[in-house]
Structures are given as structure tokens and as C-alpha cells.
Amino acid sequence: PKTDLPERYEKFFRHLCDNEEISYTYLINFLAATVQVNKRPLTYLTLVGKQGVGKNTLIEIMTEVLEKNNVTTFTGTSLKDVRFNGSFKNKKLIMFDEVLVKNIDDENFLKDFVNSSINIEEKGKDKKQYDNFASIVLAANSLAAIRISADDRRYSFLDLPDQTLIQFHRANYAKEMSFDIFRKEFLLEPEQLKQLGQFLLAFPVNKKVLDEPKKETPKPPKKDTPPTTDVPKKVTPPST
């Protein structure tokens, strides 16, 4: 029997894509290809947007779907510091969170992840080649953190929202549950995660969608503006 995408995840994914259909279609295909065997994407899911929109929540959800031993996350690390990469071995999903891609060496480091095999160097062991199963997610708060050559077709950007996850919760679920329950229990409910996994496993991946990277430069996030207050205007009395 066909398994439907649970409503809570469809709403969350659409929020993360700012309700933009091309981004949503790419995201679903990327996640499905990550879950399925021998269908990993050859483009990087690139999430550039302000803090708090739900980038890390997406990874938490997928970590539960794939199981923790199949996912690894690097946070706030310069790629030049990643010498021993044993934690990449046999992973289904690797997230680089706030990792700077600033020069050609960083770009070349990431290029290895497109290949069907990857050189792994574990501490105290010789470098060895392994099959590469990993899908790659890059997350940053600013486009300036990710250097991209004009002809590089490996990065697919989502149109991330200006609306934060807290604001999304407030607009959709505040009457039903607190934000903590929404974030830590509602989105991570085991039965719903199982259904999400079944949906992604059965989803017909469109290879053309994954092979045509969505590369429009993401729009800059709107700056938070302070609330206005009604202050009476100063009236200058007419001169006499």
C-alpha cells in the first residue's frame, strides 16, 4: 500500500522552502535519494539563510529516519582542519554546518564527495579507499561563507524563508502545543518518522531534478525590524 507523506512533515518542508515549489520538489527528491540504495544525489543541498528557520531541525529529522550511526555533522569547522575523516566512512548523510568554503583547497575537499569512492584517513591508520554512500548538506547563515565557482554545478540552493521556526509554530500549532513540544516531540514522533521513512523509501526519485542543480543565488534574509510605536508627531505651531 502507498504511504503518504505525513502532513506535519509536508508543512515543515514547505515552510523550509518558503512554499516555493521547485525548491520543495528538489528537497523531497534529495531526501528520498538519500534514503534509497544507490541513488545518492551528486549535488549538495545548500541551505543559506538566517538562524532559526529550521536547518538543523531538518537534519535531526533525517538523523532519526536514517539512524544516528548513518549521519555525521561538522559544526563551525574550517575544512582545512579536517585531516582525519574516519567519521565519513559508510555514512548516508553528512552535514557541514557553518563550515567555511573560502578557497580552492576547500572546494577540492568537497569535490571528493561527488565521487563513488572516498579516501578515508583514520587516526593511527593508513589512508584507505572506501565506497561513498553520502549525501551532502551545507548550511550557512551567509552566502559569503560558501565560495562557488561560476561553472560549479554541485550546489543546489533552497529558497529558505524569512519566517523562523518559532514563527511557523506560532502560526500553525501554538494553540495545540508549546514550541518545545512541537520541536522535540511532535516533529520527532517515532511513528510519524517511520511513516516518513517509508514514504521516502518508496518515492519515485526523479534523477533529472537532482542532476539539474537549482543554483539561483538565494535572496538575502530580511532584517528584523523593531516594532513601531505610535508616537505623536511634533506639531510646529504656525508663526504669527
Short mmCIF file of C-alpha atoms in Angstrom, two decimals:
data_model
loop_
_atom_site.label_atom_id
_atom_site.label_comp_id
_atom_site.label_asym_id
_atom_site.label_seq_id
_atom_site.Cartn_x
_atom_site.Cartn_y
_atom_site.Cartn_z
CA PRO A 1 0.00 0.00 0.00
CA LYS A 2 1.07 3.56 -0.77
CA THR A 3 2.45 5.52 2.18
CA ASP A 4 1.59 9.20 2.21
CA LEU A 5 3.90 11.93 3.42
CA PRO A 6 2.75 12.83 6.94
CA GLU A 7 1.09 16.23 6.95
CA ARG A 8 3.38 17.63 9.64
CA TYR A 9 6.47 16.97 7.50
CA GLU A 10 4.92 18.30 4.31
CA LYS A 11 4.08 21.54 6.14
CA PHE A 12 7.57 21.74 7.67
CA PHE A 13 9.35 21.02 4.37
CA ARG A 14 7.21 23.60 2.57
CA HIS A 15 8.00 26.12 5.32
CA LEU A 16 11.72 25.41 4.91
CA CYS A 17 11.39 26.01 1.15
CA ASP A 18 9.39 29.21 1.67
CA ASN A 19 6.50 27.48 -0.14
CA GLU A 20 8.49 27.61 -3.38
CA GLU A 21 7.54 24.59 -5.48
CA ILE A 22 10.85 24.00 -7.30
CA SER A 23 12.77 24.01 -4.01
CA TYR A 24 10.21 21.70 -2.41
CA THR A 25 10.40 19.24 -5.33
CA TYR A 26 14.20 19.20 -5.15
CA LEU A 27 14.18 18.71 -1.37
CA ILE A 28 11.82 15.72 -1.50
CA ASN A 29 13.87 14.10 -4.27
CA PHE A 30 17.12 14.78 -2.39
CA LEU A 31 15.81 13.23 0.84
CA ALA A 32 14.34 10.23 -0.99
CA ALA A 33 17.59 9.61 -2.88
CA THR A 34 19.48 9.81 0.41
CA VAL A 35 17.30 7.11 1.97
CA GLN A 36 17.24 4.79 -1.02
CA VAL A 37 20.06 2.45 -2.05
CA ASN A 38 22.43 3.51 -4.85
CA LYS A 39 20.57 6.74 -5.60
CA ARG A 40 22.56 9.32 -3.65
CA PRO A 41 22.44 12.86 -5.09
CA LEU A 42 25.50 14.25 -6.85
CA THR A 43 24.55 17.80 -5.92
CA TYR A 44 24.85 19.35 -2.47
CA LEU A 45 21.74 20.51 -0.66
CA THR A 46 22.82 24.07 0.23
CA LEU A 47 20.90 25.90 2.95
CA VAL A 48 21.80 29.58 3.22
CA GLY A 49 19.60 31.67 5.47
CA LYS A 50 19.28 33.28 8.85
CA GLN A 51 19.45 31.30 12.07
CA GLY A 52 16.34 29.69 13.43
CA VAL A 53 14.45 28.83 10.24
CA GLY A 54 14.81 25.05 10.78
CA LYS A 55 18.03 23.97 9.00
CA ASN A 56 19.22 21.87 11.93
CA THR A 57 15.72 20.56 12.59
CA LEU A 58 15.75 19.04 9.10
CA ILE A 59 18.95 17.19 9.93
CA GLU A 60 17.55 16.00 13.27
CA ILE A 61 14.54 14.57 11.47
CA MET A 62 16.70 12.80 8.88
CA THR A 63 19.07 11.53 11.57
CA GLU A 64 16.15 9.72 13.16
CA VAL A 65 14.95 8.38 9.80
CA LEU A 66 18.40 7.11 8.77
CA GLU A 67 19.55 6.18 12.32
CA LYS A 68 22.30 8.09 14.09
CA ASN A 69 25.20 5.87 13.04
CA ASN A 70 24.49 6.77 9.39
CA VAL A 71 24.74 10.55 9.86
CA THR A 72 27.57 12.85 10.89
CA THR A 73 27.65 16.63 11.39
CA PHE A 74 30.60 19.04 11.41
CA THR A 75 29.82 22.36 13.03
CA GLY A 76 31.85 25.56 12.79
CA THR A 77 34.96 23.83 11.44
CA SER A 78 37.36 25.03 8.78
CA LEU A 79 37.70 22.37 6.11
CA LYS A 80 41.48 22.66 6.23
CA ASP A 81 41.32 21.34 9.80
CA VAL A 82 39.56 18.13 8.76
CA ARG A 83 42.57 15.87 8.43
CA PHE A 84 41.27 12.64 9.93
CA ASN A 85 37.94 11.90 8.28
CA GLY A 86 37.14 8.47 9.66
CA SER A 87 33.66 9.65 10.68
CA PHE A 88 32.77 9.97 6.96
CA LYS A 89 33.11 6.23 6.44
CA ASN A 90 29.90 4.43 5.41
CA LYS A 91 27.69 7.45 6.15
CA LYS A 92 24.41 8.14 4.34
CA LEU A 93 24.28 11.83 5.22
CA ILE A 94 26.99 14.35 6.09
CA MET A 95 26.17 17.89 7.16
CA PHE A 96 28.68 20.73 7.19
CA ASP A 97 27.11 23.34 9.45
CA GLU A 98 28.70 26.80 9.32
CA VAL A 99 31.80 25.37 7.65
CA LEU A 100 33.67 27.93 5.57
CA VAL A 101 34.32 27.21 1.88
CA LYS A 102 36.73 30.05 1.22
CA ASN A 103 39.35 28.90 -1.28
CA ILE A 104 40.23 26.38 -3.96
CA ASP A 105 41.52 23.87 -1.38
CA ASP A 106 38.14 23.88 0.35
CA GLU A 107 36.38 23.42 -2.99
CA ASN A 108 38.63 20.48 -3.88
CA PHE A 109 37.98 18.93 -0.47
CA LEU A 110 34.25 18.93 -1.20
CA LYS A 111 34.70 17.65 -4.75
CA ASP A 112 35.74 14.27 -3.37
CA PHE A 113 32.21 13.71 -2.10
CA VAL A 114 30.81 13.58 -5.63
CA ASN A 115 32.91 10.50 -6.40
CA SER A 116 31.65 6.96 -5.91
CA SER A 117 34.62 6.28 -3.62
CA ILE A 118 36.38 8.38 -0.99
CA ASN A 119 39.79 8.29 0.67
CA ILE A 120 39.43 7.81 4.42
CA GLU A 121 42.28 8.56 6.81
CA GLU A 122 41.67 7.47 10.38
CA LYS A 123 43.99 8.47 13.19
CA GLY A 124 46.85 5.98 13.50
CA LYS A 125 45.91 4.18 10.29
CA ASP A 126 46.98 4.40 6.65
CA LYS A 127 44.69 6.15 4.18
CA LYS A 128 42.28 3.73 2.54
CA GLN A 129 39.63 3.99 -0.17
CA TYR A 130 36.00 3.18 0.63
CA ASP A 131 32.73 3.25 -1.27
CA ASN A 132 30.99 6.60 -0.83
CA PHE A 133 27.31 6.50 0.13
CA ALA A 134 26.94 10.03 1.48
CA SER A 135 24.57 12.81 0.54
CA ILE A 136 25.94 16.24 1.47
CA VAL A 137 24.20 19.16 3.17
CA LEU A 138 25.91 22.54 3.54
CA ALA A 139 24.38 25.09 5.90
CA ALA A 140 25.38 28.71 6.42
CA ASN A 141 23.85 31.94 7.60
CA SER A 142 25.50 33.92 4.80
CA LEU A 143 26.32 33.28 1.16
CA ALA A 144 29.74 34.84 1.82
CA ALA A 145 30.70 31.67 3.74
CA ILE A 146 30.50 29.49 0.62
CA ARG A 147 32.84 30.12 -2.30
CA ILE A 148 31.27 28.94 -5.56
CA SER A 149 32.94 28.92 -8.97
CA ALA A 150 30.75 30.12 -11.82
CA ASP A 151 30.84 26.74 -13.59
CA ASP A 152 30.34 24.62 -10.46
CA ARG A 153 27.16 22.55 -10.81
CA ARG A 154 27.27 20.76 -7.48
CA TYR A 155 25.37 23.24 -5.29
CA SER A 156 21.57 23.40 -5.13
CA PHE A 157 20.15 26.26 -3.08
CA LEU A 158 16.79 26.19 -1.40
CA ASP A 159 14.77 29.38 -1.10
CA LEU A 160 14.81 29.49 2.69
CA PRO A 161 12.12 31.53 4.43
CA ASP A 162 12.32 34.75 6.38
CA GLN A 163 9.84 33.15 8.80
CA THR A 164 11.61 31.43 11.70
CA LEU A 165 10.59 28.04 13.04
CA ILE A 166 9.20 29.75 16.14
CA GLN A 167 7.02 31.95 13.94
CA PHE A 168 5.95 28.90 11.90
CA HIS A 169 4.93 27.16 15.12
CA ARG A 170 3.08 30.25 16.31
CA ALA A 171 1.12 30.45 13.06
CA ASN A 172 0.21 26.76 12.86
CA TYR A 173 0.50 24.91 16.18
CA ALA A 174 0.60 27.39 19.09
CA LYS A 175 -2.98 26.60 20.14
CA GLU A 176 -2.21 22.87 20.30
CA MET A 177 1.22 22.67 21.94
CA SER A 178 4.22 24.61 23.20
CA PHE A 179 7.19 25.23 20.92
CA ASP A 180 9.37 22.80 22.92
CA ILE A 181 6.84 20.00 22.48
CA PHE A 182 6.44 20.87 18.79
CA ARG A 183 10.21 20.91 18.22
CA LYS A 184 11.30 17.95 20.37
CA GLU A 185 8.30 15.61 20.32
CA PHE A 186 5.80 16.46 17.57
CA LEU A 187 8.38 16.60 14.76
CA LEU A 188 10.30 13.63 16.19
CA GLU A 189 7.40 11.30 16.99
CA PRO A 190 8.64 7.75 16.22
CA GLU A 191 5.54 6.52 14.39
CA GLN A 192 5.45 9.61 12.18
CA LEU A 193 9.18 9.32 11.48
CA LYS A 194 8.66 5.71 10.46
CA GLN A 195 5.93 6.76 8.04
CA LEU A 196 8.19 9.49 6.66
CA GLY A 197 10.94 6.92 6.07
CA GLN A 198 8.51 4.59 4.27
CA PHE A 199 7.33 7.46 2.09
CA LEU A 200 10.88 8.44 1.12
CA LEU A 201 11.88 4.82 0.52
CA ALA A 202 9.02 4.34 -1.95
CA PHE A 203 9.19 7.79 -3.57
CA PRO A 204 9.99 7.67 -7.32
CA VAL A 205 13.20 9.72 -7.44
CA ASN A 206 13.44 11.97 -10.47
CA LYS A 207 17.12 11.87 -11.43
CA LYS A 208 16.69 14.83 -13.77
CA VAL A 209 15.61 17.01 -10.84
CA LEU A 210 18.76 16.07 -8.91
CA ASP A 211 21.07 16.40 -11.91
CA GLU A 212 19.86 19.93 -12.69
CA PRO A 213 21.06 21.89 -9.67
CA LYS A 214 18.93 24.76 -8.50
CA LYS A 215 21.58 27.45 -8.44
CA GLU A 216 19.85 30.80 -8.27
CA THR A 217 21.55 32.98 -5.69
CA PRO A 218 19.34 32.85 -2.61
CA LYS A 219 17.62 36.07 -1.66
CA PRO A 220 19.11 37.82 1.38
CA PRO A 221 17.07 37.40 4.55
CA LYS A 222 15.02 40.35 5.64
CA LYS A 223 16.43 42.22 8.58
CA ASP A 224 14.33 42.04 11.69
CA THR A 225 12.79 45.45 12.21
CA PRO A 226 11.85 46.68 15.67
CA PRO A 227 8.15 47.13 16.32
CA THR A 228 6.84 50.59 15.67
CA THR A 229 5.18 52.60 18.39
CA ASP A 230 2.60 55.30 17.94
CA VAL A 231 4.45 58.43 18.91
CA PRO A 232 2.59 61.69 18.41
CA LYS A 233 4.19 63.87 15.81
CA LYS A 234 5.58 67.12 16.97
CA VAL A 235 3.43 69.87 15.59
CA THR A 236 5.02 73.22 15.00
CA PRO A 237 2.53 75.99 15.68
CA PRO A 238 2.06 78.45 12.88
CA SER A 239 4.08 81.64 13.21
CA THR A 240 2.18 84.78 13.97
#
